[in-house]
mmCIF file with all atom_site columns, C-alpha atoms in Angstrom:
data_model
loop_
_atom_site.group_PDB
_atom_site.id
_atom_site.type_symbol
_atom_site.label_atom_id
_atom_site.label_alt_id
_atom_site.label_comp_id
_atom_site.label_asym_id
_atom_site.label_entity_id
_atom_site.label_seq_id
_atom_site.pdbx_PDB_ins_code
_atom_site.Cartn_x
_atom_site.Cartn_y
_atom_site.Cartn_z
_atom_site.occupancy
_atom_site.B_iso_or_equiv
_atom_site.pdbx_formal_charge
_atom_site.auth_seq_id
_atom_site.auth_comp_id
_atom_site.auth_asym_id
_atom_site.auth_atom_id
_atom_site.pdbx_PDB_model_num
ATOM 1   C CA . MET W 1 1   ? -29.226 25.666 -20.352 1.00 0.00 ? 16  MET W CA 1
ATOM 2   C CA . MET W 1 2   ? -32.243 26.752 -22.404 1.00 0.00 ? 17  MET W CA 1
ATOM 3   C CA . ILE W 1 3   ? -30.797 25.233 -25.585 1.00 0.00 ? 18  ILE W CA 1
ATOM 4   C CA . GLU W 1 4   ? -30.354 21.937 -23.734 1.00 0.00 ? 19  GLU W CA 1
ATOM 5   C CA . LYS W 1 5   ? -33.994 22.035 -22.640 1.00 0.00 ? 20  LYS W CA 1
ATOM 6   C CA . ILE W 1 6   ? -35.099 22.713 -26.204 1.00 0.00 ? 21  ILE W CA 1
ATOM 7   C CA . LYS W 1 7   ? -32.982 19.807 -27.481 1.00 0.00 ? 22  LYS W CA 1
ATOM 8   C CA . ALA W 1 8   ? -34.346 17.540 -24.744 1.00 0.00 ? 23  ALA W CA 1
ATOM 9   C CA . SER W 1 9   ? -37.927 18.247 -25.737 1.00 0.00 ? 24  SER W CA 1
ATOM 10  C CA . ASN W 1 10  ? -39.599 16.399 -28.575 1.00 0.00 ? 25  ASN W CA 1
ATOM 11  C CA . ASN W 1 11  ? -40.815 19.634 -30.123 1.00 0.00 ? 26  ASN W CA 1
ATOM 12  C CA . LEU W 1 12  ? -37.831 20.514 -32.327 1.00 0.00 ? 27  LEU W CA 1
ATOM 13  C CA . LEU W 1 13  ? -39.867 20.028 -35.486 1.00 0.00 ? 28  LEU W CA 1
ATOM 14  C CA . GLN W 1 14  ? -42.633 22.312 -34.204 1.00 0.00 ? 29  GLN W CA 1
ATOM 15  C CA . TYR W 1 15  ? -40.127 24.979 -33.100 1.00 0.00 ? 30  TYR W CA 1
ATOM 16  C CA . GLY W 1 16  ? -38.490 24.765 -36.521 1.00 0.00 ? 31  GLY W CA 1
ATOM 17  C CA . ILE W 1 17  ? -41.859 25.221 -38.242 1.00 0.00 ? 32  ILE W CA 1
ATOM 18  C CA . ILE W 1 18  ? -42.611 28.232 -36.033 1.00 0.00 ? 33  ILE W CA 1
ATOM 19  C CA . CYS W 1 19  ? -39.240 29.812 -36.873 1.00 0.00 ? 34  CYS W CA 1
ATOM 20  C CA . LEU W 1 20  ? -39.726 29.112 -40.579 1.00 0.00 ? 35  LEU W CA 1
ATOM 21  C CA . PHE W 1 21  ? -43.245 30.569 -40.546 1.00 0.00 ? 36  PHE W CA 1
ATOM 22  C CA . ILE W 1 22  ? -42.018 33.723 -38.797 1.00 0.00 ? 37  ILE W CA 1
ATOM 23  C CA . PHE W 1 23  ? -39.210 34.021 -41.318 1.00 0.00 ? 38  PHE W CA 1
ATOM 24  C CA . LEU W 1 24  ? -41.552 33.618 -44.292 1.00 0.00 ? 39  LEU W CA 1
ATOM 25  C CA . THR W 1 25  ? -44.249 35.983 -43.024 1.00 0.00 ? 40  THR W CA 1
ATOM 26  C CA . GLN W 1 26  ? -42.297 38.668 -41.212 1.00 0.00 ? 41  GLN W CA 1
ATOM 27  C CA . PHE W 1 27  ? -39.218 39.045 -43.361 1.00 0.00 ? 42  PHE W CA 1
ATOM 28  C CA . SER W 1 28  ? -41.120 39.840 -46.535 1.00 0.00 ? 43  SER W CA 1
ATOM 29  C CA . TYR W 1 29  ? -41.746 43.354 -45.198 1.00 0.00 ? 44  TYR W CA 1
ATOM 30  C CA . ILE W 1 30  ? -38.642 43.734 -43.041 1.00 0.00 ? 45  ILE W CA 1
ATOM 31  C CA . GLN W 1 31  ? -37.083 46.389 -45.279 1.00 0.00 ? 46  GLN W CA 1
ATOM 32  C CA . HIS W 1 32  ? -40.372 47.908 -46.427 1.00 0.00 ? 47  HIS W CA 1
ATOM 33  C CA . GLU W 1 33  ? -39.528 51.604 -46.476 1.00 0.00 ? 48  GLU W CA 1
ATOM 34  C CA . VAL W 1 34  ? -43.009 52.920 -45.748 1.00 0.00 ? 49  VAL W CA 1
ATOM 35  C CA . ILE W 1 35  ? -42.869 53.567 -42.040 1.00 0.00 ? 50  ILE W CA 1
ATOM 36  C CA . ASP W 1 36  ? -45.978 53.970 -39.960 1.00 0.00 ? 51  ASP W CA 1
ATOM 37  C CA . TRP W 1 37  ? -46.036 57.313 -38.149 1.00 0.00 ? 52  TRP W CA 1
ATOM 38  C CA . ASP W 1 38  ? -46.411 55.550 -34.800 1.00 0.00 ? 53  ASP W CA 1
ATOM 39  C CA . GLU W 1 39  ? -43.432 53.341 -35.582 1.00 0.00 ? 54  GLU W CA 1
ATOM 40  C CA . SER W 1 40  ? -41.261 56.271 -36.586 1.00 0.00 ? 55  SER W CA 1
ATOM 41  C CA . THR W 1 41  ? -42.106 58.157 -33.395 1.00 0.00 ? 56  THR W CA 1
ATOM 42  C CA . TYR W 1 42  ? -41.498 55.105 -31.195 1.00 0.00 ? 57  TYR W CA 1
ATOM 43  C CA . LEU W 1 43  ? -38.197 54.251 -32.870 1.00 0.00 ? 58  LEU W CA 1
ATOM 44  C CA . LEU W 1 44  ? -36.988 57.840 -32.747 1.00 0.00 ? 59  LEU W CA 1
ATOM 45  C CA . ILE W 1 45  ? -37.741 58.214 -29.036 1.00 0.00 ? 60  ILE W CA 1
ATOM 46  C CA . SER W 1 46  ? -36.175 54.793 -28.361 1.00 0.00 ? 61  SER W CA 1
ATOM 47  C CA . LYS W 1 47  ? -33.064 55.949 -30.205 1.00 0.00 ? 62  LYS W CA 1
ATOM 48  C CA . TYR W 1 48  ? -32.866 59.017 -27.970 1.00 0.00 ? 63  TYR W CA 1
ATOM 49  C CA . VAL W 1 49  ? -33.333 56.819 -24.887 1.00 0.00 ? 64  VAL W CA 1
ATOM 50  C CA . SER W 1 50  ? -30.472 54.601 -26.080 1.00 0.00 ? 65  SER W CA 1
ATOM 51  C CA . GLU W 1 51  ? -28.297 57.713 -26.342 1.00 0.00 ? 66  GLU W CA 1
ATOM 52  C CA . GLY W 1 52  ? -28.997 58.653 -22.729 1.00 0.00 ? 67  GLY W CA 1
ATOM 53  C CA . SER W 1 53  ? -31.926 61.067 -23.008 1.00 0.00 ? 68  SER W CA 1
ATOM 54  C CA . LEU W 1 54  ? -34.536 60.949 -20.291 1.00 0.00 ? 69  LEU W CA 1
ATOM 55  C CA . LEU W 1 55  ? -37.944 59.712 -21.269 1.00 0.00 ? 70  LEU W CA 1
ATOM 56  C CA . TYR W 1 56  ? -40.764 62.213 -20.540 1.00 0.00 ? 71  TYR W CA 1
ATOM 57  C CA . VAL W 1 57  ? -38.168 64.902 -19.725 1.00 0.00 ? 72  VAL W CA 1
ATOM 58  C CA . ASP W 1 58  ? -36.194 65.389 -22.934 1.00 0.00 ? 73  ASP W CA 1
ATOM 59  C CA . TYR W 1 59  ? -38.741 63.781 -25.267 1.00 0.00 ? 74  TYR W CA 1
ATOM 60  C CA . TRP W 1 60  ? -42.421 63.132 -24.800 1.00 0.00 ? 75  TRP W CA 1
ATOM 61  C CA . GLU W 1 61  ? -44.751 60.460 -26.098 1.00 0.00 ? 76  GLU W CA 1
ATOM 62  C CA . ALA W 1 62  ? -48.068 59.629 -24.455 1.00 0.00 ? 77  ALA W CA 1
ATOM 63  C CA . LYS W 1 63  ? -47.267 55.931 -24.127 1.00 0.00 ? 78  LYS W CA 1
ATOM 64  C CA . PRO W 1 64  ? -46.018 53.900 -21.161 1.00 0.00 ? 79  PRO W CA 1
ATOM 65  C CA . PRO W 1 65  ? -42.237 53.518 -20.829 1.00 0.00 ? 80  PRO W CA 1
ATOM 66  C CA . VAL W 1 66  ? -41.503 49.776 -21.182 1.00 0.00 ? 81  VAL W CA 1
ATOM 67  C CA . TYR W 1 67  ? -41.530 49.801 -24.998 1.00 0.00 ? 82  TYR W CA 1
ATOM 68  C CA . PHE W 1 68  ? -39.080 52.677 -25.163 1.00 0.00 ? 83  PHE W CA 1
ATOM 69  C CA . ILE W 1 69  ? -36.795 51.081 -22.585 1.00 0.00 ? 84  ILE W CA 1
ATOM 70  C CA . TYR W 1 70  ? -36.862 47.728 -24.408 1.00 0.00 ? 85  TYR W CA 1
ATOM 71  C CA . MET W 1 71  ? -36.120 49.287 -27.774 1.00 0.00 ? 86  MET W CA 1
ATOM 72  C CA . GLY W 1 72  ? -33.535 51.614 -26.227 1.00 0.00 ? 87  GLY W CA 1
ATOM 73  C CA . VAL W 1 73  ? -31.645 48.618 -24.838 1.00 0.00 ? 88  VAL W CA 1
ATOM 74  C CA . VAL W 1 74  ? -31.891 46.818 -28.193 1.00 0.00 ? 89  VAL W CA 1
ATOM 75  C CA . PHE W 1 75  ? -30.635 49.929 -29.999 1.00 0.00 ? 90  PHE W CA 1
ATOM 76  C CA . LYS W 1 76  ? -27.798 50.346 -27.515 1.00 0.00 ? 91  LYS W CA 1
ATOM 77  C CA . ILE W 1 77  ? -26.635 46.763 -28.120 1.00 0.00 ? 92  ILE W CA 1
ATOM 78  C CA . PHE W 1 78  ? -27.230 46.393 -31.880 1.00 0.00 ? 93  PHE W CA 1
ATOM 79  C CA . GLY W 1 79  ? -27.340 49.981 -33.151 1.00 0.00 ? 94  GLY W CA 1
ATOM 80  C CA . SER W 1 80  ? -30.385 51.991 -34.124 1.00 0.00 ? 95  SER W CA 1
ATOM 81  C CA . SER W 1 81  ? -31.915 51.198 -37.478 1.00 0.00 ? 96  SER W CA 1
ATOM 82  C CA . LEU W 1 82  ? -35.258 50.246 -38.922 1.00 0.00 ? 97  LEU W CA 1
ATOM 83  C CA . LEU W 1 83  ? -34.024 46.679 -39.474 1.00 0.00 ? 98  LEU W CA 1
ATOM 84  C CA . VAL W 1 84  ? -32.970 46.261 -35.831 1.00 0.00 ? 99  VAL W CA 1
ATOM 85  C CA . GLY W 1 85  ? -36.281 47.714 -34.627 1.00 0.00 ? 100 GLY W CA 1
ATOM 86  C CA . ARG W 1 86  ? -38.326 45.330 -36.716 1.00 0.00 ? 101 ARG W CA 1
ATOM 87  C CA . LEU W 1 87  ? -36.185 42.334 -35.825 1.00 0.00 ? 102 LEU W CA 1
ATOM 88  C CA . ALA W 1 88  ? -36.682 43.170 -32.137 1.00 0.00 ? 103 ALA W CA 1
ATOM 89  C CA . GLY W 1 89  ? -40.428 42.825 -32.683 1.00 0.00 ? 104 GLY W CA 1
ATOM 90  C CA . ASP W 1 90  ? -39.941 39.560 -34.554 1.00 0.00 ? 105 ASP W CA 1
ATOM 91  C CA . VAL W 1 91  ? -37.933 38.133 -31.641 1.00 0.00 ? 106 VAL W CA 1
ATOM 92  C CA . LEU W 1 92  ? -40.781 39.020 -29.258 1.00 0.00 ? 107 LEU W CA 1
ATOM 93  C CA . LEU W 1 93  ? -43.244 37.428 -31.664 1.00 0.00 ? 108 LEU W CA 1
ATOM 94  C CA . LEU W 1 94  ? -41.114 34.264 -31.717 1.00 0.00 ? 109 LEU W CA 1
ATOM 95  C CA . PHE W 1 95  ? -41.029 34.073 -27.908 1.00 0.00 ? 110 PHE W CA 1
ATOM 96  C CA . SER W 1 96  ? -44.780 34.720 -27.648 1.00 0.00 ? 111 SER W CA 1
ATOM 97  C CA . THR W 1 97  ? -45.528 32.076 -30.263 1.00 0.00 ? 112 THR W CA 1
ATOM 98  C CA . VAL W 1 98  ? -43.367 29.455 -28.534 1.00 0.00 ? 113 VAL W CA 1
ATOM 99  C CA . LEU W 1 99  ? -45.142 30.202 -25.248 1.00 0.00 ? 114 LEU W CA 1
ATOM 100 C CA . ILE W 1 100 ? -48.546 29.886 -26.953 1.00 0.00 ? 115 ILE W CA 1
ATOM 101 C CA . PHE W 1 101 ? -47.424 26.516 -28.329 1.00 0.00 ? 116 PHE W CA 1
ATOM 102 C CA . LYS W 1 102 ? -46.318 25.368 -24.860 1.00 0.00 ? 117 LYS W CA 1
ATOM 103 C CA . ILE W 1 103 ? -49.609 26.495 -23.291 1.00 0.00 ? 118 ILE W CA 1
ATOM 104 C CA . LEU W 1 104 ? -51.742 24.776 -25.918 1.00 0.00 ? 119 LEU W CA 1
ATOM 105 C CA . LYS W 1 105 ? -49.612 21.613 -25.887 1.00 0.00 ? 120 LYS W CA 1
ATOM 106 C CA . ASN W 1 106 ? -50.709 20.941 -22.302 1.00 0.00 ? 121 ASN W CA 1
ATOM 107 C CA . TYR W 1 107 ? -54.363 20.743 -23.356 1.00 0.00 ? 122 TYR W CA 1
ATOM 108 C CA . TYR W 1 108 ? -54.397 19.736 -27.025 1.00 0.00 ? 123 TYR W CA 1
ATOM 109 C CA . SER W 1 109 ? -52.461 17.693 -29.554 1.00 0.00 ? 124 SER W CA 1
ATOM 110 C CA . LYS W 1 110 ? -49.262 18.992 -31.125 1.00 0.00 ? 125 LYS W CA 1
ATOM 111 C CA . SER W 1 111 ? -50.991 19.712 -34.433 1.00 0.00 ? 126 SER W CA 1
ATOM 112 C CA . ILE W 1 112 ? -53.691 21.843 -32.808 1.00 0.00 ? 127 ILE W CA 1
ATOM 113 C CA . SER W 1 113 ? -51.086 23.584 -30.657 1.00 0.00 ? 128 SER W CA 1
ATOM 114 C CA . LEU W 1 114 ? -48.950 24.315 -33.690 1.00 0.00 ? 129 LEU W CA 1
ATOM 115 C CA . SER W 1 115 ? -51.972 25.584 -35.636 1.00 0.00 ? 130 SER W CA 1
ATOM 116 C CA . GLY W 1 116 ? -52.901 27.960 -32.812 1.00 0.00 ? 131 GLY W CA 1
ATOM 117 C CA . SER W 1 117 ? -49.331 29.230 -32.621 1.00 0.00 ? 132 SER W CA 1
ATOM 118 C CA . LEU W 1 118 ? -49.133 29.764 -36.366 1.00 0.00 ? 133 LEU W CA 1
ATOM 119 C CA . PHE W 1 119 ? -52.427 31.643 -36.210 1.00 0.00 ? 134 PHE W CA 1
ATOM 120 C CA . LEU W 1 120 ? -50.803 34.210 -33.907 1.00 0.00 ? 135 LEU W CA 1
ATOM 121 C CA . ILE W 1 121 ? -48.016 34.660 -36.446 1.00 0.00 ? 136 ILE W CA 1
ATOM 122 C CA . TYR W 1 122 ? -50.636 34.987 -39.190 1.00 0.00 ? 137 TYR W CA 1
ATOM 123 C CA . LEU W 1 123 ? -52.331 37.793 -37.238 1.00 0.00 ? 138 LEU W CA 1
ATOM 124 C CA . PHE W 1 124 ? -49.030 39.678 -37.202 1.00 0.00 ? 139 PHE W CA 1
ATOM 125 C CA . SER W 1 125 ? -48.185 38.933 -40.832 1.00 0.00 ? 140 SER W CA 1
ATOM 126 C CA . TYR W 1 126 ? -50.156 41.554 -42.720 1.00 0.00 ? 141 TYR W CA 1
ATOM 127 C CA . GLU W 1 127 ? -48.459 44.782 -43.718 1.00 0.00 ? 142 GLU W CA 1
ATOM 128 C CA . ALA W 1 128 ? -49.935 46.992 -41.006 1.00 0.00 ? 143 ALA W CA 1
ATOM 129 C CA . SER W 1 129 ? -48.592 44.675 -38.274 1.00 0.00 ? 144 SER W CA 1
ATOM 130 C CA . GLN W 1 130 ? -45.011 44.631 -39.522 1.00 0.00 ? 145 GLN W CA 1
ATOM 131 C CA . PRO W 1 131 ? -43.838 47.604 -37.471 1.00 0.00 ? 146 PRO W CA 1
ATOM 132 C CA . THR W 1 132 ? -42.692 46.784 -33.952 1.00 0.00 ? 147 THR W CA 1
ATOM 133 C CA . MET W 1 133 ? -45.424 48.335 -31.848 1.00 0.00 ? 148 MET W CA 1
ATOM 134 C CA . THR W 1 134 ? -46.314 48.343 -28.173 1.00 0.00 ? 149 THR W CA 1
ATOM 135 C CA . GLU W 1 135 ? -48.537 45.313 -28.766 1.00 0.00 ? 150 GLU W CA 1
ATOM 136 C CA . HIS W 1 136 ? -45.495 43.114 -29.419 1.00 0.00 ? 151 HIS W CA 1
ATOM 137 C CA . VAL W 1 137 ? -44.006 43.899 -26.026 1.00 0.00 ? 152 VAL W CA 1
ATOM 138 C CA . GLY W 1 138 ? -47.291 43.799 -24.117 1.00 0.00 ? 153 GLY W CA 1
ATOM 139 C CA . ILE W 1 139 ? -48.492 40.533 -25.639 1.00 0.00 ? 154 ILE W CA 1
ATOM 140 C CA . PHE W 1 140 ? -45.222 38.855 -24.678 1.00 0.00 ? 155 PHE W CA 1
ATOM 141 C CA . PHE W 1 141 ? -45.715 39.744 -21.001 1.00 0.00 ? 156 PHE W CA 1
ATOM 142 C CA . ILE W 1 142 ? -49.382 38.713 -21.062 1.00 0.00 ? 157 ILE W CA 1
ATOM 143 C CA . VAL W 1 143 ? -48.605 35.351 -22.683 1.00 0.00 ? 158 VAL W CA 1
ATOM 144 C CA . LEU W 1 144 ? -45.725 34.755 -20.255 1.00 0.00 ? 159 LEU W CA 1
ATOM 145 C CA . SER W 1 145 ? -47.961 35.511 -17.260 1.00 0.00 ? 160 SER W CA 1
ATOM 146 C CA . THR W 1 146 ? -50.671 33.232 -18.674 1.00 0.00 ? 161 THR W CA 1
ATOM 147 C CA . TYR W 1 147 ? -48.110 30.463 -19.090 1.00 0.00 ? 162 TYR W CA 1
ATOM 148 C CA . ILE W 1 148 ? -47.003 30.868 -15.460 1.00 0.00 ? 163 ILE W CA 1
ATOM 149 C CA . VAL W 1 149 ? -50.595 30.867 -14.187 1.00 0.00 ? 164 VAL W CA 1
ATOM 150 C CA . LEU W 1 150 ? -51.550 27.745 -16.112 1.00 0.00 ? 165 LEU W CA 1
ATOM 151 C CA . ARG W 1 151 ? -48.320 25.920 -15.271 1.00 0.00 ? 166 ARG W CA 1
ATOM 152 C CA . ASP W 1 152 ? -48.283 26.715 -11.550 1.00 0.00 ? 167 ASP W CA 1
ATOM 153 C CA . LYS W 1 153 ? -51.942 27.325 -10.692 1.00 0.00 ? 168 LYS W CA 1
ATOM 154 C CA . GLN W 1 154 ? -51.609 25.804 -7.222  1.00 0.00 ? 169 GLN W CA 1
ATOM 155 C CA . ASP W 1 155 ? -48.264 27.374 -6.331  1.00 0.00 ? 170 ASP W CA 1
ATOM 156 C CA . ILE W 1 156 ? -48.100 30.783 -8.023  1.00 0.00 ? 171 ILE W CA 1
ATOM 157 C CA . ASN W 1 157 ? -45.454 33.314 -7.154  1.00 0.00 ? 172 ASN W CA 1
ATOM 158 C CA . PHE W 1 158 ? -47.605 36.448 -7.007  1.00 0.00 ? 173 PHE W CA 1
ATOM 159 C CA . PHE W 1 159 ? -44.564 38.721 -6.936  1.00 0.00 ? 174 PHE W CA 1
ATOM 160 C CA . TRP W 1 160 ? -43.452 37.588 -10.402 1.00 0.00 ? 175 TRP W CA 1
ATOM 161 C CA . LEU W 1 161 ? -46.993 37.558 -11.679 1.00 0.00 ? 176 LEU W CA 1
ATOM 162 C CA . GLY W 1 162 ? -47.484 41.136 -10.465 1.00 0.00 ? 177 GLY W CA 1
ATOM 163 C CA . THR W 1 163 ? -44.186 42.139 -12.048 1.00 0.00 ? 178 THR W CA 1
ATOM 164 C CA . LEU W 1 164 ? -45.285 40.694 -15.395 1.00 0.00 ? 179 LEU W CA 1
ATOM 165 C CA . PHE W 1 165 ? -48.668 42.415 -15.084 1.00 0.00 ? 180 PHE W CA 1
ATOM 166 C CA . SER W 1 166 ? -46.895 45.704 -14.375 1.00 0.00 ? 181 SER W CA 1
ATOM 167 C CA . LEU W 1 167 ? -44.628 45.265 -17.385 1.00 0.00 ? 182 LEU W CA 1
ATOM 168 C CA . ALA W 1 168 ? -47.626 44.466 -19.595 1.00 0.00 ? 183 ALA W CA 1
ATOM 169 C CA . PHE W 1 169 ? -49.573 47.459 -18.286 1.00 0.00 ? 184 PHE W CA 1
ATOM 170 C CA . ASN W 1 170 ? -46.529 49.711 -18.703 1.00 0.00 ? 185 ASN W CA 1
ATOM 171 C CA . SER W 1 171 ? -46.163 48.498 -22.287 1.00 0.00 ? 186 SER W CA 1
ATOM 172 C CA . ARG W 1 172 ? -49.743 49.220 -23.257 1.00 0.00 ? 187 ARG W CA 1
ATOM 173 C CA . ASN W 1 173 ? -52.313 50.601 -20.838 1.00 0.00 ? 188 ASN W CA 1
ATOM 174 C CA . ASN W 1 174 ? -55.344 48.731 -22.167 1.00 0.00 ? 189 ASN W CA 1
ATOM 175 C CA . LEU W 1 175 ? -53.685 45.415 -21.298 1.00 0.00 ? 190 LEU W CA 1
ATOM 176 C CA . ALA W 1 176 ? -54.810 46.047 -17.723 1.00 0.00 ? 191 ALA W CA 1
ATOM 177 C CA . PHE W 1 177 ? -58.069 44.368 -18.745 1.00 0.00 ? 192 PHE W CA 1
ATOM 178 C CA . ALA W 1 178 ? -56.214 41.220 -19.840 1.00 0.00 ? 193 ALA W CA 1
ATOM 179 C CA . CYS W 1 179 ? -54.320 41.255 -16.543 1.00 0.00 ? 194 CYS W CA 1
ATOM 180 C CA . LEU W 1 180 ? -57.609 41.580 -14.699 1.00 0.00 ? 195 LEU W CA 1
ATOM 181 C CA . GLY W 1 181 ? -59.006 38.615 -16.624 1.00 0.00 ? 196 GLY W CA 1
ATOM 182 C CA . ILE W 1 182 ? -56.015 36.451 -15.684 1.00 0.00 ? 197 ILE W CA 1
ATOM 183 C CA . PHE W 1 183 ? -56.309 37.535 -12.051 1.00 0.00 ? 198 PHE W CA 1
ATOM 184 C CA . ILE W 1 184 ? -60.026 36.664 -11.968 1.00 0.00 ? 199 ILE W CA 1
ATOM 185 C CA . PHE W 1 185 ? -59.181 33.260 -13.504 1.00 0.00 ? 200 PHE W CA 1
ATOM 186 C CA . LEU W 1 186 ? -56.955 32.563 -10.510 1.00 0.00 ? 201 LEU W CA 1
ATOM 187 C CA . PHE W 1 187 ? -59.891 32.702 -8.131  1.00 0.00 ? 202 PHE W CA 1
ATOM 188 C CA . ILE W 1 188 ? -62.407 30.710 -10.152 1.00 0.00 ? 203 ILE W CA 1
#
């Protein structure tokens, strides 16, 4: 269904460029063995969650639970390794970038929309951003909620919007301010 929609759109070239840009920028550090201490803690706790341990009971990290649940599910399906953890972040970056492109395409030309999307990838392309962090998960939910608000401003399903806000907030607490900004935008 989704593949048919992608084929039906005239944006295959832009989606291909986005995928290529992610591949070129993200995969250069994919096996970089220097692991950030945050990343190692997050991946280790996610591994324990994938093995059935209870978050905040068996292992403790002062971060909200959505990241650990997401990575735990990914590790359960694909196995727990540094490569799988980093690829999980790259998949979220791909989805966020495609949503940014779709948002911008409604207001600007395809070239400007593509440039804005590639800029997001550029921001995640330097070495310190290579680890899959809570920002990857949180930004995806914020961008998805923004896409829904801008697409359906007159007929918004507040249940789904609240669910996305909750997932963003439970990925990274400071994203509550972004959620508040989107909510204020609804009433302007």
